[in-house]
Coordinates of C-alpha atoms and ligand atoms in Angstrom, one line a residue:
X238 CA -14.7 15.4 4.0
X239 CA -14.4 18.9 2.9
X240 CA -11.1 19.9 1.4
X241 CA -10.6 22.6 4.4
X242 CA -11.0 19.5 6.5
X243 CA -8.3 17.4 4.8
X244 CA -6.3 19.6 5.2
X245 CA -6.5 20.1 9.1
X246 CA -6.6 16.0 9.3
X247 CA -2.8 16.2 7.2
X248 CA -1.9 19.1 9.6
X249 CA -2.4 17.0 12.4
X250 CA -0.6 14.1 11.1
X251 CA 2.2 16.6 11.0
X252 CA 2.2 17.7 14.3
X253 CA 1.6 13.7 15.7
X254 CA 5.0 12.8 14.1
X255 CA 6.9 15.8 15.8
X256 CA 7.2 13.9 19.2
X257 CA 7.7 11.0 17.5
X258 CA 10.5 11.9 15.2
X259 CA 13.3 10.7 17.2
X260 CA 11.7 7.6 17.6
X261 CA 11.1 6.8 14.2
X262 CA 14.3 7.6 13.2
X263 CA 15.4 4.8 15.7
X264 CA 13.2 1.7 14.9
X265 CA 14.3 2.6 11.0
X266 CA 17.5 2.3 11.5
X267 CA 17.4 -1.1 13.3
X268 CA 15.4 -2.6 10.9
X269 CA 17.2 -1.6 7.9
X270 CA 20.7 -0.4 8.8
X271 CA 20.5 2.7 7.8
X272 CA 22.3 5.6 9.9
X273 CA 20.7 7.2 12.3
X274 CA 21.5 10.3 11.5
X275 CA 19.4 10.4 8.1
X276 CA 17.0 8.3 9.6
X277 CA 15.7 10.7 12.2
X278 CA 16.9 13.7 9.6
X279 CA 13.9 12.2 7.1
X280 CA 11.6 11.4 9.8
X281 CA 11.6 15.2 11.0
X282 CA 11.1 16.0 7.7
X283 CA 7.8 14.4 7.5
X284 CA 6.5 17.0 9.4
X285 CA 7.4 19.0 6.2
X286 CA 5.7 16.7 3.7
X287 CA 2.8 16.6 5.4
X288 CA 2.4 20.2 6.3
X289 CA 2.8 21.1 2.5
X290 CA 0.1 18.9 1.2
X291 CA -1.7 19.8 4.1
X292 CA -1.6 23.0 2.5
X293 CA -2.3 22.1 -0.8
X294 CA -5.6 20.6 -0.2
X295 CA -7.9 23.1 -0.7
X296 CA -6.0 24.8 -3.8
X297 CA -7.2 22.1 -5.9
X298 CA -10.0 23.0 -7.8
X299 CA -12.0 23.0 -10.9
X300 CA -12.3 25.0 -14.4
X301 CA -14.9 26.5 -16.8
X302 CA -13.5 26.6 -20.2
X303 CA -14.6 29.5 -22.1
X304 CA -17.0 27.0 -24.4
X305 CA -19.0 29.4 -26.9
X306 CA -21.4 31.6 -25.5
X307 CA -25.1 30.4 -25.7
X308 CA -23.6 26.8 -25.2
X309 CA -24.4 24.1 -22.4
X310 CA -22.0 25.6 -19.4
X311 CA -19.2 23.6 -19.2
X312 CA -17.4 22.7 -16.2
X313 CA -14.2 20.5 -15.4
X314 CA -14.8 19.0 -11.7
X315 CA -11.8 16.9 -10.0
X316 CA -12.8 14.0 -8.2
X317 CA -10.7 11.4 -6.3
X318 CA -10.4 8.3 -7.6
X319 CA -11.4 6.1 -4.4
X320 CA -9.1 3.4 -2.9
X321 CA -5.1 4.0 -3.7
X322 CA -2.8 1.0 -3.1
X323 CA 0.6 2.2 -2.5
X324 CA 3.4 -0.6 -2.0
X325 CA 6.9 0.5 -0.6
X326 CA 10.2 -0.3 -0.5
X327 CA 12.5 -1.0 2.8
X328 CA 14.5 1.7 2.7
X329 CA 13.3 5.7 3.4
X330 CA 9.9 3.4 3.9
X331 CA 8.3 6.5 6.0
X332 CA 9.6 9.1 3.4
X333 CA 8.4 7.3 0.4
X334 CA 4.8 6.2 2.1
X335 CA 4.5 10.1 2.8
X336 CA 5.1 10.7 -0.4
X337 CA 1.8 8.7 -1.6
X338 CA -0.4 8.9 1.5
X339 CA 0.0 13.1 1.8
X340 CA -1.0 13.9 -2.4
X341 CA -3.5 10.9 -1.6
X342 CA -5.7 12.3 1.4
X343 CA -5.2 15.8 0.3
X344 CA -7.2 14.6 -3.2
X345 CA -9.5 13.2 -1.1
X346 CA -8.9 9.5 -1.4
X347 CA -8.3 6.7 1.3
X348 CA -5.1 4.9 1.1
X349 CA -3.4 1.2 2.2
X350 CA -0.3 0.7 2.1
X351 CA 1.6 -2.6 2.3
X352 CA 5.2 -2.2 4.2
X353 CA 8.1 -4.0 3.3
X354 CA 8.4 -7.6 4.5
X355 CA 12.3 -6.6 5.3
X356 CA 11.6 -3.5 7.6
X357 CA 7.7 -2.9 8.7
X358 CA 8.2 -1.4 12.4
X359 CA 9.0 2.2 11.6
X360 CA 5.4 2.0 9.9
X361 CA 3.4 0.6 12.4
X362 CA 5.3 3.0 14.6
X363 CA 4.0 5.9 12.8
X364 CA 0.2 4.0 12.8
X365 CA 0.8 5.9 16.4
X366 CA 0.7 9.2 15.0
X367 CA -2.6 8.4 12.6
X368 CA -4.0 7.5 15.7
X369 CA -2.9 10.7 17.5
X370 CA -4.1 12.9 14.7
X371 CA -7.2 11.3 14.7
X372 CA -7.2 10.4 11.1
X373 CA -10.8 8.8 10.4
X374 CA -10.9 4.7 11.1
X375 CA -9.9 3.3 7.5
X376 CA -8.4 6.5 5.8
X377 CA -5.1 5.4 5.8
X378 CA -4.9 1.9 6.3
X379 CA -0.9 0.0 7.0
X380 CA -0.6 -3.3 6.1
X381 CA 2.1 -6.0 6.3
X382 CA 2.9 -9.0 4.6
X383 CA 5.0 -10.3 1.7
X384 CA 4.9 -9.2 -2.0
X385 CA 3.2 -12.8 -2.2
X386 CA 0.3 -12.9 -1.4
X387 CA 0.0 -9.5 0.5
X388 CA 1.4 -7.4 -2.1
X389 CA -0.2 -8.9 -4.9
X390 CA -3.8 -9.3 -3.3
X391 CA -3.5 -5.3 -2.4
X392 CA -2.6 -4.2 -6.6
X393 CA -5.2 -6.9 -8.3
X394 CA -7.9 -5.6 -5.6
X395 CA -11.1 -4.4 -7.8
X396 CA -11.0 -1.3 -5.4
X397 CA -7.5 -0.3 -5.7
X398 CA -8.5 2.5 -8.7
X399 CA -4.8 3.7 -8.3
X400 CA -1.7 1.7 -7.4
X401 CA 1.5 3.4 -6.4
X402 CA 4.6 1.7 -6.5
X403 CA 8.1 1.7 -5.3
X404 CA 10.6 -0.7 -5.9
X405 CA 12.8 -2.3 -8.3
X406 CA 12.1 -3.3 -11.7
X407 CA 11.8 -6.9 -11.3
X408 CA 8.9 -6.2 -8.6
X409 CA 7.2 -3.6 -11.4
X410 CA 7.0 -6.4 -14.1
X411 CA 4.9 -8.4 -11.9
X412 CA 2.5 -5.9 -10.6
X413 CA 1.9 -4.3 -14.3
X414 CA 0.1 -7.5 -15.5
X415 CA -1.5 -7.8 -11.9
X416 CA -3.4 -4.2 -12.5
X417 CA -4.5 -5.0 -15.8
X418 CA -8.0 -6.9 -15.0
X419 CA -8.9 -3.8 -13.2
X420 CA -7.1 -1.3 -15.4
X421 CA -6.1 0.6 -12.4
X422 CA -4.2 3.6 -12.7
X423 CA -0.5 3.2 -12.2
X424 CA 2.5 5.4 -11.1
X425 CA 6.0 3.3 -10.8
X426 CA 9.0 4.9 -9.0
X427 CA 11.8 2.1 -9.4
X428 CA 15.4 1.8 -9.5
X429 CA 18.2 3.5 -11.5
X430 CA 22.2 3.5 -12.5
X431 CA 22.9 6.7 -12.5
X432 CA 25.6 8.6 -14.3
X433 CA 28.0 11.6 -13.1
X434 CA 29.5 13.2 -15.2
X435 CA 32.5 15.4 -14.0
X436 CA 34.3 17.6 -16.3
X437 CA 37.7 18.6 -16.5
X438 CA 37.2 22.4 -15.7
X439 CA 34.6 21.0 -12.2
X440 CA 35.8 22.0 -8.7
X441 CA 37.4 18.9 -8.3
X442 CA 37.3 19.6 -3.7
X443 CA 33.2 19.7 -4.5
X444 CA 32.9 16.9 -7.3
X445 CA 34.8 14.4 -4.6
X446 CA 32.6 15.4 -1.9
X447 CA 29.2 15.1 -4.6
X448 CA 30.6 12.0 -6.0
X449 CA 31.1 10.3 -2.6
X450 CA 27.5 11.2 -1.3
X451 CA 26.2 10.0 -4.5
X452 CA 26.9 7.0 -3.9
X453 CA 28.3 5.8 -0.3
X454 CA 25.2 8.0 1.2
X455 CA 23.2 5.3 2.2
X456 CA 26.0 3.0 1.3
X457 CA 24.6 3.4 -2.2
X458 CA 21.3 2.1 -0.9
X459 CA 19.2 4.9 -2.8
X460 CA 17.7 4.8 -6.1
X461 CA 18.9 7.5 -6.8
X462 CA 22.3 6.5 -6.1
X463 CA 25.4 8.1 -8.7
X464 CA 26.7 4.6 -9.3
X465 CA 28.4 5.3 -13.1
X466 CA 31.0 8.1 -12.9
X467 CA 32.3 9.6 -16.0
X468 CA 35.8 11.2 -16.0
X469 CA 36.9 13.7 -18.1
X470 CA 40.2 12.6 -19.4
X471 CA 42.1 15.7 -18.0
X472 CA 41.1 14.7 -14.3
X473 CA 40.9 11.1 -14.7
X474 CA 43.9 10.1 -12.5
X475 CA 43.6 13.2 -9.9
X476 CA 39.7 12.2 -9.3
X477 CA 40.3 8.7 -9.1
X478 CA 43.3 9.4 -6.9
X479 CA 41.4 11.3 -4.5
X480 CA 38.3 9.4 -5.0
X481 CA 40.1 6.4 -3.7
X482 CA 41.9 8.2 -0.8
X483 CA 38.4 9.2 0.5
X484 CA 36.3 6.6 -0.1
X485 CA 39.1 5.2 2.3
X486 CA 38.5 7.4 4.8
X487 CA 34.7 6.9 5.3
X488 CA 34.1 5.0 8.9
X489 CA 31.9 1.8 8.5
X490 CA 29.9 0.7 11.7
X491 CA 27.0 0.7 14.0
X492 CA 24.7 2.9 12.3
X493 CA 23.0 4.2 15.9
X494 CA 26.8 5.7 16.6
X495 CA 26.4 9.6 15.4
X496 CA 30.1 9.4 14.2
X497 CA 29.5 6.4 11.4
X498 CA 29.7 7.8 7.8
X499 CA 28.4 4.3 6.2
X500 CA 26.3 1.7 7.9
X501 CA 25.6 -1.5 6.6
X502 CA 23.3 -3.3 3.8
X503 CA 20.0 -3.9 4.5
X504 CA 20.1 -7.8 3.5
X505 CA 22.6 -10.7 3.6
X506 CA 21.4 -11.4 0.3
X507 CA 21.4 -8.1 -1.5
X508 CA 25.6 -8.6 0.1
X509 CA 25.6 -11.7 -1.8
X510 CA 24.1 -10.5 -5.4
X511 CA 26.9 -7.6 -5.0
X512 CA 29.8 -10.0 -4.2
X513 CA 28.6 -12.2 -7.1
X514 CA 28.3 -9.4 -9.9
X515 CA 31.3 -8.0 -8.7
X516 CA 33.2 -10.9 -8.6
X517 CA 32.1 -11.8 -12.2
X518 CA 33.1 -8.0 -13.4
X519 CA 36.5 -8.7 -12.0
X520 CA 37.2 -11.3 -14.5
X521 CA 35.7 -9.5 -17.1
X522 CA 38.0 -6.2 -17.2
X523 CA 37.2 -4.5 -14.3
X524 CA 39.8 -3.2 -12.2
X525 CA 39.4 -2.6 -8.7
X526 CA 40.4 0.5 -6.9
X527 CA 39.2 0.3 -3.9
X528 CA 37.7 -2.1 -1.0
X529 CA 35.6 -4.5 -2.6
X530 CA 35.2 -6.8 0.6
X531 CA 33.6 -7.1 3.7
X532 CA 35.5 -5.5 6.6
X533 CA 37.7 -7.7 8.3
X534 CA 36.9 -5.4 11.6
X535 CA 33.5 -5.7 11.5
X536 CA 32.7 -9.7 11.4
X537 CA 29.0 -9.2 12.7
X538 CA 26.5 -7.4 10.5
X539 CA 26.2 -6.9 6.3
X540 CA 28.4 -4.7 6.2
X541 CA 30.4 -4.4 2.8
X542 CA 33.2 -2.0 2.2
X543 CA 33.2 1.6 -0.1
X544 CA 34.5 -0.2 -3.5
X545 CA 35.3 1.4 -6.6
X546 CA 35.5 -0.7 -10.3
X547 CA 36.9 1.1 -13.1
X548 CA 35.9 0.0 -16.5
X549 CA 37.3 0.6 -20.5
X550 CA 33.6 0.6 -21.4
X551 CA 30.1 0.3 -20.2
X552 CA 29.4 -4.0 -21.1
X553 CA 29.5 -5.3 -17.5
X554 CA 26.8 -6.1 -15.5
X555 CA 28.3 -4.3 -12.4
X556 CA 27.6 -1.0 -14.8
X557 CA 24.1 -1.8 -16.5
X558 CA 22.5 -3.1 -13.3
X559 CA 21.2 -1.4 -10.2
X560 CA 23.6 -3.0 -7.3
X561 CA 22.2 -1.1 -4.7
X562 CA 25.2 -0.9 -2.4
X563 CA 28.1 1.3 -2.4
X564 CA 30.0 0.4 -5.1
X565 CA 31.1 2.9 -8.3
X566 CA 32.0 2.1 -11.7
X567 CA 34.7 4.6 -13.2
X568 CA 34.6 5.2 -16.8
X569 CA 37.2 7.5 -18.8
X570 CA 35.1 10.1 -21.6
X571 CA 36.8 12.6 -24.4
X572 CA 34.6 15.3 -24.7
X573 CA 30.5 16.3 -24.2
X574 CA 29.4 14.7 -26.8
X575 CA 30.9 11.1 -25.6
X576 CA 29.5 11.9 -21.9
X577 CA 26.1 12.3 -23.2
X578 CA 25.9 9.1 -25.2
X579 CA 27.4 7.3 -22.3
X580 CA 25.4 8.8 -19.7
X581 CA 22.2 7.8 -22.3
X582 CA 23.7 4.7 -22.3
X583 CA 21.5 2.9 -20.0
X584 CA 17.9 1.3 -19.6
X585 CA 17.3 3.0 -16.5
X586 CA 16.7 6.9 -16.5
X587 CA 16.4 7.9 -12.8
X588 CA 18.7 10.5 -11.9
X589 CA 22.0 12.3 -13.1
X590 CA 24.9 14.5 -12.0
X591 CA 27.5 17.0 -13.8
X592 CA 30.1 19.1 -12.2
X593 CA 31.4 21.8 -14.4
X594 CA 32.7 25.4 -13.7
X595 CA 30.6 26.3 -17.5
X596 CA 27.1 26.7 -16.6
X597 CA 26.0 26.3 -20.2
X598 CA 27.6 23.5 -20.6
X599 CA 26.4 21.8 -17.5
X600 CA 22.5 23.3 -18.3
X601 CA 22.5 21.7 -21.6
X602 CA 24.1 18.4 -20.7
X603 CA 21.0 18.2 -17.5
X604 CA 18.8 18.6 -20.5
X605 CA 20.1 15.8 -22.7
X606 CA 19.7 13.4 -20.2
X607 CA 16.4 11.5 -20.6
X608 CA 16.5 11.5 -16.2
X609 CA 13.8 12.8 -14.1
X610 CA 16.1 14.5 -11.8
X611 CA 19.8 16.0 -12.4
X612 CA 22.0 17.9 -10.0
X613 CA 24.3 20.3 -11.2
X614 CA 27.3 21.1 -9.1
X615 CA 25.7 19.2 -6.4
X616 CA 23.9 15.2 -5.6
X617 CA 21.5 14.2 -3.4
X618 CA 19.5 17.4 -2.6
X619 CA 16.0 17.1 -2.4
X620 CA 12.6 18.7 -1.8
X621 CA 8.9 17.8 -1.1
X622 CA 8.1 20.3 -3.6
X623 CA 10.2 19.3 -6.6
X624 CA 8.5 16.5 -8.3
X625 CA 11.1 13.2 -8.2
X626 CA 10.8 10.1 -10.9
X627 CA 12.2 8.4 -13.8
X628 CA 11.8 7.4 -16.7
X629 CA 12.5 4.0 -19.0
X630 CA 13.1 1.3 -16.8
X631 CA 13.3 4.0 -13.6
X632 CA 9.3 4.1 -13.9
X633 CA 7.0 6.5 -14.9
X634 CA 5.0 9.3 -13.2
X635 CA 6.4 12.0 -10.3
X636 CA 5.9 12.2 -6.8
X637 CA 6.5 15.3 -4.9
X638 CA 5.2 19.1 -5.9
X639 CA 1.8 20.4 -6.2
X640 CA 1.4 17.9 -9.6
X641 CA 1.0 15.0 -7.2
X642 CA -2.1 16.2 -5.9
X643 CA -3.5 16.6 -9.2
X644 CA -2.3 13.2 -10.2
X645 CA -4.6 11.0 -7.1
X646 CA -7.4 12.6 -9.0
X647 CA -9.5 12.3 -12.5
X648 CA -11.3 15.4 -14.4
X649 CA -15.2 15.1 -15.5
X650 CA -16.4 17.5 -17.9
X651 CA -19.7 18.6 -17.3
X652 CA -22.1 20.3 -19.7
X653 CA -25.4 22.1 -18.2
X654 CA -28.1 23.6 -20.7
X655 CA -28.5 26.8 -18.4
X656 CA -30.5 28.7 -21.3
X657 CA -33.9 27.1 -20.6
X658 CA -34.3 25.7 -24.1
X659 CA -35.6 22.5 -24.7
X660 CA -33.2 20.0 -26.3
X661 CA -33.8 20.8 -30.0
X662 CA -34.9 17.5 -32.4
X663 CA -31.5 15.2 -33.0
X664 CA -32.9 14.6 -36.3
X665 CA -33.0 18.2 -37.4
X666 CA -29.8 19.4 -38.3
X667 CA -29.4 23.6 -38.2
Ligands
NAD292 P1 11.4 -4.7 -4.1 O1 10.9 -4.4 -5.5 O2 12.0 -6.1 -3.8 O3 10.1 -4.6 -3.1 C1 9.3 -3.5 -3.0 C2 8.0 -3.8 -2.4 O4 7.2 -4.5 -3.4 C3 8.0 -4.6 -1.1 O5 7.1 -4.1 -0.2 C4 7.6 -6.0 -1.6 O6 6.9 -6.7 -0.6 C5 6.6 -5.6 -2.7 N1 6.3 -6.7 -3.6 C6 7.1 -7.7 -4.1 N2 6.5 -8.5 -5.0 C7 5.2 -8.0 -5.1 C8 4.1 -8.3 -5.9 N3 4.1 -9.4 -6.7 N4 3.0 -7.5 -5.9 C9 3.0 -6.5 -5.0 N5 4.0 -6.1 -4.3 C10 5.1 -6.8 -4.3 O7 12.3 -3.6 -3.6 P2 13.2 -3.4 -2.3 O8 14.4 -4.4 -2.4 O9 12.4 -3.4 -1.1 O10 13.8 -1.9 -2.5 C11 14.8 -1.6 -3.4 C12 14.3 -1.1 -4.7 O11 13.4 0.0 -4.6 C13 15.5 -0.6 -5.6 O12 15.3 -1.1 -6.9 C14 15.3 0.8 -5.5 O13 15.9 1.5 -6.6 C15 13.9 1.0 -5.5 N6 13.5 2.3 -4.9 C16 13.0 3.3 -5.7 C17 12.7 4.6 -5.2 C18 12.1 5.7 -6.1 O14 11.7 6.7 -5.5 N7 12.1 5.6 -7.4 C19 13.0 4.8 -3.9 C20 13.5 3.9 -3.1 C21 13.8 2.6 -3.6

């Protein structure tokens, strides 16, 4: 297809999912539990996603590096690299697959993409609007199925040139090897535990309000959820004070109901693991603030309540490991130079926050943070065209922006004798 083409096949898709919007926001939430207010929220904005890449794909193009003149011409062509295998993850499933199949079509590529065993209907719901914009039979291609074997047949397939991923870390470990026979390209978007940082001289009306949708939006269910919170000494006790007071506040229920703030978890197991770990931090130092239960109200659904841990230092499980649920872990810090080493403190490098009144201060602590996305004086905003990743155990590569394009593609250098000479005797050096 030409690129001009590509991009009227990725306009279409945008338009298909307009109608649809309300719709998709709908099935997503019953299958995963997530409110319905961010649900149909991010399935409008796929109409953006898709428009920008839309837009995007014929800006891509080629180069001719000023080689020396009299030399072979030299161009750089992009190419696409063929069949993309893109795996998700059950929650913002339509977000995150349009975050892979937009860059992937717009380079010219076809994609598959295996939905999560725990929620696949929003993405056979969307199949509708593929098959509205009349996206070419096998272009984009939707797929269900477990991790074993659907999963794992899809990232070891000797067409899949480029695997996308997004999950946790655990998942990552397996599909690494599992790309290696084919040495297919690899981009990994996985989980975090990140740290915000809020200083005594922050707005502490805003930091409450940041540090609350950092983690109980989604009821922490992000991966880019705020789940370490470092306290500046000064404002320890008023935070925490006020933290606890709203976190107590937040309405849990029926996430169709407009009116709910926090819906449940996804799983009865991912519950389970939280309970566990938290249990176990309990008796290792932690001390709860708040909630840490299931509502008694609420005895049908997995439904666990806002709970906040606070911790003398950073050795529990419940703060090294991605819970994936709404609970924080409060740790006290003296001045910027502690914060940074205990923000840094962490295998994962996904995201990070700092509130603080002293711009400087708050510009040069988002630098020190090896994250590959910070929010200053702010959490959880976010933009098709602002690439989004992490780095250590958080993954590797960026989705979002025009570098995504860019990245479903591979360079070949070409050289073309244009002078008419003969190739000259290999033998004869000159
Ligand atoms: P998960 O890792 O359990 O599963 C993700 C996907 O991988 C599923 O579709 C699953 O079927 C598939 N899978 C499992 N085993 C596989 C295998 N051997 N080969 C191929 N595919 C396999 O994750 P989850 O519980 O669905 O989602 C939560 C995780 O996703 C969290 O860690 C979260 O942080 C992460 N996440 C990351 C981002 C990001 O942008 N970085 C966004 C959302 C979620």
């Amino acid at each position: 297809m030409s690129a001009r083409d590509r991009g009227q096949c990725l306009r279409r898709i945008a338009q298909a999912i307009g109608p649809i919007a309300e719709e998709l926001g709908r099935v997503e939430t019953k299958d995963t539990g997530k409110l319905v207010r961010e649900t149909t929220w991010q399935a409008r904005n796929l109409v953006e996603v898709y428009d920008y890449y839309a837009g995007l794909a014929d800006k891509l193009q080629g180069d001719l590096p000023p080689t020396p003149p009299g030399s072979p011409l030299a161009m750089v062509v992009r190419e696409p690299l063929g069949v993309v295998a893109a795996i998700v993850p059950w929650n913002s499933q339509l977000h995150l697959a349009a975050m892979k199949i937009a860059p992937a079509l717009a380079a010219g590529n076809t994609i598959v993409v295996k939905a999560s065993e725990d929620a696949s209907a929003a993405m056979l719901k969307f199949a509708e609007a593929l098959q509205a914009a009349e996206v070419p039979p096998g272009v984009v291609n939707i797929v269900t199925g477990r991790g074993t074997p659907c999963g794992e047949t899809l990232v070891s397939h000797p067409l899949a040139r480029r695997v996308s991923f997004t999950g946790g870390v655990e998942t990552a470990r397996k599909i690494i090897p599992a790309t290696a026979e084919n040495v297919a390209m690899m981009s990994l978007e996985l989980g975090g535990k990140s740290p915000v940082i809020v200083f005594d001289d922050a707005e502490l009306d805003s930091a409450i309000n940041g540090v609350t949708a950092a983690i109980f939006g989604a009821s922490g269910q992000s991966c880019a959820a705020g789940s370490r919170l470092l306290l500046q000494k000064g404002i320890y006790e008023a935070m925490v004070e006020r933290l606890v007071e709203r976190s107590r506040r937040i309405r849990i229920g029926d996430p169709l109901d407009p009116r709910t703030h926090m819906g449940p978890l996804a799983t009865g197991s991912q519950r389970e693991r939280i309970e566990t770990l938290l249990e176990k931090a309990l008796g290792e130092g932690g001390v709860l603030l708040a909630g840490g239960a299931r509502p008694p109200e609420l005895d049908k659904g997995f439904y666990f309540q806002p709970t906040i841990v606070a911790f003398d230092e950073q050795s529990s499980d419940l703060v090294r490991r991605e819970l994936f649920g709404p609970v924080l872990s409060v740790l006290r810090f003296s001045d910027e130079s502690e914060a940074v080493a205990m923000a840094r403190d962490s295998d994962y490098a996904f995201a990070g926050g700092v509130f603080s009144r002293d711009f400087a201060r708050a510009y040069r602590v988002a630098r020190a943070l090896p994250a590959g996305r910070v929010w200053v004086n702010t959490y959880r905003t976010t933009s098709v065209m602002v690439p989004f990743g992490g780095a250590k155990h958080s993954g590797y590569g960026r989705e979002g922006g025009m570098e995504a394009v860019r990245d479903y593609t591979q360079t070949k250098g070409i050289f073309v004798e244009v002078s008419g000479k003969p190739v000259s005797d290999p033998f004869v050096m000159r």
